[in-house]
Coordinates of C-alpha atoms in Angstrom, one line a residue:
M1 CA 114.9 -183.4 37.2
S2 CA 111.3 -183.9 37.8
V3 CA 108.9 -181.1 36.8
S4 CA 106.0 -182.2 39.0
R5 CA 104.9 -179.8 41.7
R6 CA 103.3 -180.3 45.1
G7 CA 102.5 -177.7 47.7
G8 CA 104.3 -175.0 45.8
T9 CA 107.7 -176.8 45.7
T10 CA 109.5 -178.6 42.9
D11 CA 111.8 -181.6 42.7
D12 CA 114.7 -179.3 41.8
P13 CA 117.6 -180.3 44.1
S14 CA 118.3 -176.7 44.8
A15 CA 114.8 -176.0 45.9
R16 CA 114.2 -179.2 47.8
G17 CA 117.7 -179.8 49.2
G18 CA 117.8 -183.3 47.8
A19 CA 120.6 -185.0 45.8
M20 CA 120.5 -185.9 42.1
D21 CA 120.5 -189.6 41.5
G22 CA 122.4 -191.3 38.7
Q23 CA 119.5 -190.8 36.1
G24 CA 119.1 -187.1 36.7
A25 CA 115.9 -187.5 38.9
A26 CA 115.7 -185.6 42.2
E27 CA 116.1 -187.7 45.2
P28 CA 113.5 -186.3 47.7
A29 CA 114.6 -185.0 51.0
H30 CA 111.3 -185.6 52.8
G31 CA 110.9 -189.3 52.6
A32 CA 107.3 -190.5 52.0
A33 CA 106.0 -187.2 50.6
G34 CA 108.7 -187.2 47.9
S35 CA 108.0 -190.9 47.2
D36 CA 104.3 -190.1 46.7
D37 CA 105.2 -187.3 44.3
S38 CA 107.4 -189.5 42.2
E39 CA 104.8 -192.3 42.0
L40 CA 102.2 -189.8 41.0
L41 CA 104.4 -188.3 38.3
A42 CA 105.3 -191.7 37.0
A43 CA 101.6 -192.7 36.8
L44 CA 100.7 -189.5 35.0
L45 CA 103.6 -189.8 32.5
D46 CA 102.9 -193.5 31.7
G47 CA 99.1 -192.8 31.4
M48 CA 99.5 -190.2 28.7
D49 CA 98.4 -190.9 25.2
A50 CA 101.3 -188.9 23.7
A51 CA 104.9 -189.9 23.9
L52 CA 106.9 -187.6 26.3
C53 CA 110.5 -187.2 27.2
A54 CA 112.4 -184.4 29.0
L55 CA 116.0 -183.3 28.9
D56 CA 117.9 -181.0 31.3
T57 CA 120.0 -178.1 30.3
D58 CA 123.0 -180.3 29.5
G59 CA 120.9 -182.4 27.1
V60 CA 120.6 -185.5 29.5
V61 CA 117.3 -187.4 29.2
T62 CA 115.5 -187.2 32.5
H63 CA 112.0 -188.6 31.7
W64 CA 110.7 -191.2 29.2
N65 CA 107.2 -192.5 29.3
R66 CA 105.6 -195.8 28.1
E67 CA 104.1 -194.2 24.9
A68 CA 107.7 -193.2 23.9
E69 CA 108.7 -196.7 24.5
R70 CA 105.9 -198.0 22.3
I71 CA 106.8 -195.8 19.4
L72 CA 110.6 -196.2 19.5
G73 CA 111.1 -199.4 21.4
W74 CA 113.5 -198.0 23.9
S75 CA 112.5 -198.6 27.5
P76 CA 112.7 -195.8 30.2
E77 CA 115.6 -197.7 31.8
E78 CA 117.5 -197.6 28.5
A79 CA 116.6 -194.0 27.7
V80 CA 116.9 -192.0 31.0
G81 CA 120.4 -190.8 31.7
R82 CA 121.6 -190.8 28.1
Q83 CA 123.3 -187.7 26.7
G84 CA 121.1 -186.4 23.8
F85 CA 119.6 -188.6 21.1
G86 CA 122.7 -189.2 19.0
G87 CA 123.7 -192.8 18.3
W88 CA 120.6 -194.5 19.7
A89 CA 117.3 -192.6 19.1
A90 CA 118.7 -190.5 16.2
R91 CA 121.5 -190.6 13.7
E92 CA 124.7 -188.7 14.8
A93 CA 124.3 -186.5 11.7
D94 CA 120.9 -185.4 12.9
A95 CA 121.5 -185.2 16.6
G96 CA 123.3 -181.8 16.6
E97 CA 120.5 -180.1 14.7
M98 CA 117.9 -181.7 17.0
W99 CA 119.6 -180.4 20.1
R100 CA 120.0 -176.9 18.7
S101 CA 116.2 -176.8 18.0
L102 CA 115.4 -178.1 21.5
A103 CA 117.8 -175.7 23.1
A104 CA 116.2 -172.8 21.2
A105 CA 112.8 -173.9 22.5
M106 CA 114.3 -173.8 26.0
R107 CA 114.9 -170.1 25.6
A108 CA 111.7 -169.2 23.6
P109 CA 108.3 -168.4 25.1
G110 CA 105.5 -170.9 24.4
R111 CA 105.7 -174.1 22.5
Q112 CA 107.7 -174.9 19.4
V113 CA 106.8 -177.5 16.7
H114 CA 109.4 -179.6 14.9
E115 CA 109.5 -182.7 12.8
F116 CA 112.4 -185.1 13.5
A117 CA 113.4 -188.5 12.0
L118 CA 114.1 -190.8 15.0
L119 CA 115.5 -194.3 15.1
T120 CA 113.7 -197.2 16.6
K121 CA 115.4 -199.8 18.7
D122 CA 115.3 -202.4 15.9
G123 CA 117.0 -200.0 13.4
G124 CA 113.9 -198.5 11.7
R125 CA 113.2 -194.9 11.2
V126 CA 110.0 -193.1 12.1
L127 CA 109.1 -189.5 11.4
V128 CA 107.6 -187.7 14.5
R129 CA 106.1 -184.3 15.1
V130 CA 107.4 -182.8 18.3
Q131 CA 106.0 -180.1 20.5
S132 CA 108.6 -178.7 22.8
A133 CA 108.6 -176.1 25.6
A134 CA 110.9 -174.9 28.3
V135 CA 110.8 -176.3 31.9
R136 CA 111.6 -173.4 34.3
D137 CA 112.7 -173.4 37.9
T138 CA 111.1 -171.4 40.7
D139 CA 113.1 -168.3 39.6
G140 CA 111.8 -168.6 36.0
R141 CA 115.2 -169.7 34.6
P142 CA 115.4 -172.5 32.0
A143 CA 115.9 -175.8 33.8
G144 CA 115.3 -178.1 30.8
V145 CA 112.9 -178.9 28.0
Y146 CA 110.1 -181.4 27.6
C147 CA 109.1 -182.9 24.3
A148 CA 105.7 -184.4 23.5
F149 CA 105.8 -186.3 20.2
S150 CA 103.7 -188.6 18.0
E151 CA 104.1 -190.3 14.7
V152 CA 103.4 -187.8 11.9
H153 CA 100.8 -190.0 10.2
T154 CA 98.9 -190.2 13.5
Q155 CA 99.0 -186.4 13.9
I156 CA 97.9 -185.9 10.3
D157 CA 95.0 -188.3 10.8
L158 CA 93.9 -186.3 13.9
E159 CA 94.2 -183.0 11.9
R160 CA 92.3 -184.5 9.1
S161 CA 89.5 -185.5 11.4
I162 CA 89.4 -182.1 13.0
A163 CA 89.4 -180.4 9.5
L164 CA 86.6 -182.8 8.3
G165 CA 84.5 -181.9 11.3
E166 CA 85.0 -178.2 10.7
A167 CA 84.3 -178.4 7.0
L168 CA 81.1 -180.4 7.7
F169 CA 79.8 -177.8 10.0
D170 CA 80.8 -174.8 7.9
E171 CA 80.7 -175.8 4.2
A172 CA 78.8 -179.1 3.8
A173 CA 76.1 -179.2 1.1
W174 CA 73.9 -181.4 3.4
G175 CA 72.6 -181.2 6.9
V176 CA 74.7 -182.4 9.8
V177 CA 73.2 -182.8 13.2
L178 CA 75.0 -184.3 16.2
V179 CA 72.3 -185.8 18.5
D180 CA 73.2 -186.8 22.1
A181 CA 72.2 -190.0 23.9
D182 CA 69.0 -188.2 25.0
L183 CA 68.0 -187.6 21.4
R184 CA 68.6 -183.8 21.6
P185 CA 70.7 -181.8 19.1
A186 CA 74.1 -181.1 20.4
A187 CA 75.6 -179.5 17.3
V188 CA 74.0 -178.3 14.1
N189 CA 75.6 -177.0 10.8
A190 CA 74.3 -174.1 8.7
Y191 CA 72.5 -176.3 6.2
A192 CA 70.6 -178.2 8.8
A193 CA 69.6 -174.9 10.6
R194 CA 68.2 -173.5 7.4
A195 CA 66.3 -176.7 6.7
L196 CA 64.9 -176.7 10.3
G197 CA 63.9 -173.1 10.0
T198 CA 65.8 -171.6 12.9
G199 CA 69.3 -170.6 14.1
R200 CA 72.1 -173.0 14.9
T201 CA 72.2 -172.3 18.6
A202 CA 68.4 -172.1 19.0
L203 CA 68.2 -175.9 18.3
L204 CA 70.6 -177.1 20.9
G205 CA 69.2 -179.1 23.7
R206 CA 65.6 -179.0 22.4
P207 CA 63.6 -182.2 22.0
L208 CA 63.1 -183.2 18.4
A209 CA 59.3 -183.1 18.8
D210 CA 59.6 -179.3 19.4
I211 CA 61.3 -178.9 16.0
L212 CA 59.6 -181.5 13.7
G213 CA 55.9 -182.4 13.4
Q214 CA 55.1 -185.3 11.1
G215 CA 57.9 -187.9 10.9
V216 CA 59.4 -187.2 14.3
E217 CA 58.5 -190.7 15.5
E218 CA 60.3 -192.4 12.6
L219 CA 63.4 -190.2 13.2
E220 CA 63.5 -190.9 16.9
S221 CA 63.1 -194.6 16.2
A222 CA 66.0 -194.6 13.7
L223 CA 68.2 -192.7 16.2
T224 CA 67.4 -195.1 19.0
H225 CA 68.2 -198.1 16.7
V226 CA 71.5 -196.5 15.8
L227 CA 72.4 -196.0 19.5
A228 CA 71.6 -199.6 20.3
E229 CA 72.6 -201.5 17.2
G230 CA 74.8 -199.2 15.0
A231 CA 74.4 -197.5 11.7
P232 CA 71.9 -199.0 9.2
P233 CA 73.3 -200.5 6.0
A234 CA 71.8 -197.9 3.7
P235 CA 70.4 -194.3 3.9
A236 CA 66.7 -193.9 4.7
E237 CA 64.2 -191.4 3.3
L238 CA 62.1 -189.7 6.0
W239 CA 59.0 -187.5 5.2
V240 CA 58.8 -184.8 7.8
T241 CA 57.2 -181.4 8.5
V242 CA 58.9 -178.5 10.2
R243 CA 57.0 -176.8 13.0
E244 CA 58.5 -173.4 12.3
E245 CA 57.0 -173.3 8.8
E246 CA 53.6 -171.8 8.5
E247 CA 52.4 -174.1 5.7
R248 CA 53.9 -177.3 7.2
T249 CA 55.0 -178.6 3.8
R250 CA 56.0 -182.2 3.8
R251 CA 59.6 -182.7 3.0
C252 CA 61.6 -185.7 2.1
W253 CA 65.1 -185.9 3.7
R254 CA 67.5 -188.6 2.6
S255 CA 69.2 -189.5 5.9
G256 CA 72.2 -191.4 6.9
F257 CA 73.3 -192.2 10.5
V258 CA 76.5 -193.0 12.3
R259 CA 77.0 -193.9 15.9
L260 CA 79.5 -191.8 17.8
S261 CA 81.6 -193.7 20.3
S262 CA 84.3 -192.4 22.7
P263 CA 87.9 -193.3 21.6
L264 CA 89.0 -193.0 25.2
S265 CA 87.0 -195.8 26.7
E266 CA 88.0 -199.5 26.6
E267 CA 84.4 -200.5 25.7
P268 CA 82.5 -198.5 23.1
V269 CA 80.3 -196.0 24.9
P270 CA 77.9 -194.2 22.6
L271 CA 78.2 -190.5 22.8
G272 CA 75.3 -189.9 20.4
V273 CA 74.5 -190.1 16.7
G274 CA 75.6 -188.2 13.7
W275 CA 72.6 -187.5 11.5
F276 CA 73.4 -186.5 7.9
F277 CA 70.5 -185.5 5.6
Q278 CA 69.8 -183.9 2.3
D279 CA 66.5 -182.5 1.0
V280 CA 65.3 -184.5 -2.0
T281 CA 61.7 -183.4 -1.9
E282 CA 61.6 -182.1 -5.4
A283 CA 63.1 -185.2 -6.9
R284 CA 60.8 -187.5 -5.0
L285 CA 57.7 -185.5 -5.8
A286 CA 58.7 -185.6 -9.5
E287 CA 59.1 -189.3 -9.3
Q288 CA 55.8 -189.8 -7.6
E289 CA 54.1 -187.5 -10.1
S290 CA 55.6 -189.4 -13.0
A291 CA 54.6 -192.8 -11.5
Q292 CA 51.1 -191.5 -10.8
L293 CA 50.7 -190.2 -14.3
R294 CA 51.8 -193.5 -15.8
F295 CA 49.4 -195.4 -13.6
R296 CA 46.5 -193.1 -14.3
S297 CA 47.2 -193.2 -18.0
G298 CA 47.3 -197.0 -17.9
Q299 CA 44.0 -197.0 -16.0
S300 CA 42.4 -194.7 -18.6
Q301 CA 43.5 -196.9 -21.5
R302 CA 42.2 -200.1 -19.8
A303 CA 38.9 -198.4 -18.9
A304 CA 38.5 -197.2 -22.5
R305 CA 39.1 -200.8 -23.9
A306 CA 36.7 -202.3 -21.4
A307 CA 34.0 -199.7 -22.0
A308 CA 34.2 -200.2 -25.7
E309 CA 33.0 -203.8 -25.2
C310 CA 29.9 -202.7 -23.2
E311 CA 26.6 -202.8 -25.0
D312 CA 24.9 -200.8 -22.3
P313 CA 26.1 -197.2 -21.9
G314 CA 25.2 -197.4 -18.2
E315 CA 27.6 -200.3 -17.8
A316 CA 30.3 -198.2 -19.6
V317 CA 29.8 -195.5 -16.9
M318 CA 30.4 -198.0 -14.2
V319 CA 33.5 -199.3 -16.0
H320 CA 35.0 -195.8 -16.3
L321 CA 34.4 -195.0 -12.6
D322 CA 35.5 -198.4 -11.3
F323 CA 38.9 -198.0 -13.1
A324 CA 39.2 -194.3 -11.9
L325 CA 38.6 -195.2 -8.3
A326 CA 41.7 -197.4 -8.0
G327 CA 44.2 -195.6 -5.9
F328 CA 42.3 -192.3 -6.4
A329 CA 39.2 -192.2 -4.2
D330 CA 37.1 -194.3 -2.0
H331 CA 33.7 -193.5 -3.4
A332 CA 32.1 -192.0 -6.5
L333 CA 28.7 -190.4 -7.1
V334 CA 27.1 -189.5 -10.4
D335 CA 24.3 -186.9 -10.2
L336 CA 22.4 -185.8 -13.4
L337 CA 20.5 -182.7 -14.3
D338 CA 16.9 -183.4 -15.0
T339 CA 17.1 -180.9 -17.9
P340 CA 20.5 -180.8 -19.7
A341 CA 21.5 -177.2 -20.5
A342 CA 24.3 -175.3 -22.1
H343 CA 24.5 -173.2 -18.9
H344 CA 22.4 -172.7 -15.8
E345 CA 20.9 -169.4 -14.7
P346 CA 20.2 -169.6 -11.0
E347 CA 17.8 -166.7 -10.8
G348 CA 16.1 -166.8 -14.2
N349 CA 15.6 -170.5 -14.6
G350 CA 14.2 -172.0 -11.4
G351 CA 16.9 -171.3 -8.8
T352 CA 19.0 -174.3 -7.7
P353 CA 19.7 -176.9 -10.4
R354 CA 17.7 -180.1 -9.8
L355 CA 20.0 -183.1 -9.6
V356 CA 19.0 -186.7 -9.4
R357 CA 21.2 -189.7 -8.5
G358 CA 22.4 -191.6 -11.5
A359 CA 25.1 -193.9 -10.0
M360 CA 26.9 -194.4 -6.7
T361 CA 29.2 -196.7 -4.8
P362 CA 27.7 -198.6 -1.8
G363 CA 27.7 -196.5 1.4
G364 CA 29.8 -197.6 4.4
S365 CA 32.8 -199.1 2.6
P366 CA 34.3 -198.8 -0.9
G367 CA 33.0 -201.1 -3.5
P368 CA 31.7 -201.4 -7.1
L369 CA 29.3 -198.8 -8.4
R370 CA 25.5 -199.2 -8.5
T371 CA 23.8 -197.5 -11.4
A372 CA 20.3 -196.1 -11.9
L373 CA 20.9 -194.9 -15.5
A374 CA 18.3 -197.4 -16.8
G375 CA 15.6 -196.1 -14.6
V376 CA 14.4 -193.1 -12.6
G377 CA 16.9 -191.6 -10.1
L378 CA 16.0 -190.0 -6.8
P379 CA 16.5 -186.3 -6.2
V380 CA 19.5 -185.7 -4.0
G381 CA 18.3 -182.5 -2.4
Y382 CA 21.5 -180.5 -2.6
G383 CA 21.5 -176.9 -1.3
E384 CA 22.6 -173.9 -3.2
A385 CA 26.2 -173.9 -1.6
H386 CA 26.8 -177.6 -2.2
P387 CA 30.0 -178.3 -4.1
A388 CA 28.2 -180.3 -6.8
V389 CA 25.8 -177.4 -7.5
R390 CA 28.8 -175.0 -7.6
A391 CA 30.5 -177.3 -10.1
V392 CA 27.5 -177.2 -12.3
R393 CA 27.2 -173.5 -12.2
R394 CA 30.9 -172.8 -13.0
S395 CA 31.2 -175.8 -15.4
G396 CA 34.5 -176.7 -13.7
A397 CA 35.9 -178.8 -10.8
V398 CA 35.3 -177.9 -7.2
R399 CA 37.4 -179.3 -4.2
T400 CA 36.4 -179.2 -0.6
S401 CA 37.7 -180.8 2.7
W402 CA 36.7 -181.1 6.3
H403 CA 38.7 -178.6 8.4
G404 CA 37.0 -178.9 11.7
G405 CA 39.8 -181.0 13.5
V406 CA 39.6 -184.6 14.7
D407 CA 36.1 -184.7 16.1
D408 CA 34.5 -187.6 14.4
E409 CA 30.9 -186.6 15.3
E410 CA 31.3 -183.2 13.8
R411 CA 33.0 -184.6 10.7
E412 CA 30.1 -187.1 10.2
D413 CA 27.6 -184.3 10.6
W414 CA 29.4 -182.3 8.0
S415 CA 29.3 -185.3 5.6
H416 CA 25.6 -185.9 6.4
R417 CA 24.7 -182.3 5.5
H418 CA 26.4 -182.8 2.1
R419 CA 24.6 -186.1 1.5
W420 CA 27.9 -188.1 1.4
P421 CA 28.9 -191.2 3.3
R422 CA 29.7 -190.4 6.9
E423 CA 33.4 -191.3 6.7
T424 CA 34.0 -188.7 4.0
E425 CA 36.7 -186.1 4.6
H426 CA 37.7 -184.8 1.2
A427 CA 35.5 -184.3 -2.0
L428 CA 36.1 -183.4 -5.6
C429 CA 33.2 -182.6 -8.0
A430 CA 33.8 -182.5 -11.8
V431 CA 31.1 -181.4 -14.2
L432 CA 29.8 -183.8 -16.9
R433 CA 29.8 -182.0 -20.3
S434 CA 29.0 -183.5 -23.7
R435 CA 28.1 -181.8 -27.0
G436 CA 28.1 -178.4 -25.4
L437 CA 25.6 -179.4 -22.7
T438 CA 26.0 -179.8 -19.0
L439 CA 24.6 -183.3 -18.1
G440 CA 25.4 -183.4 -14.4
V441 CA 28.4 -183.9 -12.0
V442 CA 30.6 -186.7 -10.8
T443 CA 31.8 -186.6 -7.2
F444 CA 34.9 -188.4 -5.9
L445 CA 35.2 -188.9 -2.1
R446 CA 38.1 -189.7 0.2
G447 CA 38.0 -190.8 3.8
P448 CA 40.2 -190.0 6.8
G449 CA 43.9 -190.8 6.6
R450 CA 44.1 -189.7 3.0
H451 CA 45.4 -186.4 1.5
A452 CA 43.1 -183.7 0.2
F453 CA 42.5 -183.6 -3.6
D454 CA 45.1 -181.4 -5.3
R455 CA 45.2 -179.7 -8.7
S456 CA 46.6 -182.8 -10.5
D457 CA 43.7 -184.8 -9.0
A458 CA 41.2 -182.2 -10.3
Q459 CA 42.7 -182.5 -13.8
Y460 CA 42.5 -186.3 -13.7
A461 CA 38.9 -186.1 -12.4
E462 CA 37.9 -183.8 -15.3
S463 CA 39.4 -186.3 -17.8
V464 CA 37.4 -189.1 -16.3
A465 CA 34.3 -186.9 -16.3
L466 CA 34.7 -186.4 -20.0
R467 CA 34.5 -190.1 -20.7
V468 CA 31.6 -190.6 -18.2
A469 CA 29.7 -187.7 -19.8
G470 CA 30.0 -189.4 -23.3
A471 CA 28.6 -192.6 -21.9
V472 CA 25.8 -190.8 -20.1
D473 CA 25.0 -188.8 -23.3
L474 CA 24.7 -192.0 -25.3
A475 CA 22.5 -193.6 -22.6
R476 CA 20.1 -190.6 -22.9
L477 CA 19.9 -191.0 -26.7
L478 CA 19.2 -194.7 -26.5
V479 CA 16.5 -194.6 -23.8
P480 CA 12.9 -194.5 -25.1
H481 CA 11.2 -191.1 -24.7
P482 CA 7.4 -191.4 -24.3
R483 CA 5.6 -188.2 -23.3
A484 CA 5.0 -189.5 -19.8
D485 CA 7.4 -188.1 -17.2
R486 CA 9.8 -190.9 -16.5
G487 CA 12.8 -189.0 -15.1
P488 CA 15.8 -187.4 -16.6
Y489 CA 16.1 -189.8 -19.5
A490 CA 12.5 -189.7 -20.9
S491 CA 11.0 -186.3 -20.1
H492 CA 12.3 -184.7 -23.3
E493 CA 12.7 -185.5 -27.0
P494 CA 16.2 -186.6 -27.8
Y495 CA 18.1 -183.3 -27.7
G496 CA 20.4 -184.3 -30.5
E497 CA 17.6 -184.0 -33.1

């Protein structure tokens, strides 16, 4: 009998008043309406992805769809009307047990799950997983049983896919974000929610620009490429900042992408992108620090070898700073005290230390240093709060940066007040000390688009300052010292004697 329903009636002969045909299907009593129901039912059954068959209370096959034909090879014409499965779709030894299981499902509530070994038309055997449930008439009495089945390995593959998805979103040790075609998160696992600094549901449907700051353009570009072209051949490393974090620390996420396509469409229609990532910030920072340390150590060695060949100590100062500037800063300034001192007393010894320019890079653009060590330098006119003056007073490094935003005119005014090139945005001052005396200060400057100086930069600047101070000290000793006031190199007797 047919189990389709239309207008509250069934195709049961007792309910419709029709006659049962030779294959067990109800012959409609209302002409065209019954024909439409049969065609609709046939279309629905044949369009199903699962194999489906139905048996009446006597065990006669009443329905058999195209997916069942694909799996077992028996056509609907060959299957419908047969008594049970024995001798054609199952071995006789197995047929009795199969019917007892299906008959029990006819009397039990809900669905029952079984695994049966069925026979294909060409004599092969296939293990299927069957979901069976009772078909009831209008009075609620069992009128048959339907069976939806699929090959066990197909069902297992489906279950594995579902289990994998659940595990990724519950237990994965990396972030998983499903992004829809509009580049908005559609599902987020616990790891990703922690990395993005918010709850799993709070992220859903929000633009990525609301979640990430720096690096969001690169991420959106990667997602757009995956939607259009497919997954990249290798993972990518993205440096991002999270807006929810107060410090906006840069993080490196090693990211992989896969395009999600619907399995139900004939042509691949992208549903979105699966974005997998893991935080590798610590490892990448350690690698960068190690590479930076190796580079700076190599620069120091090359500078020392080159400076050892210089007859003029002033030239050695230039060599040390030229090598130090590579990859470290855009400009360098050397300002010297007119009177070297073990320490400087601001109130008891003349107020602000008097600094004169000893060497500098050309203003306007980075370039080789120009030196005035062999002659008289010009006073620089620094104020009491200038970082170079503070470095002299504390005999240590001082860092400063422009924090006024993106206004170029204000930044240039800030640079001008500090007597630095107008493109300056970050500065680092390191004191020059030799033989227990403070000789001056060296200042390294960076322009826009570069990071502020950090603690490791300060340590490197101090190591460069030690070598520069030795060359400056030697230059002071070698310059003639007549009593006439000729600047910072000749106004005093050699202080080493």
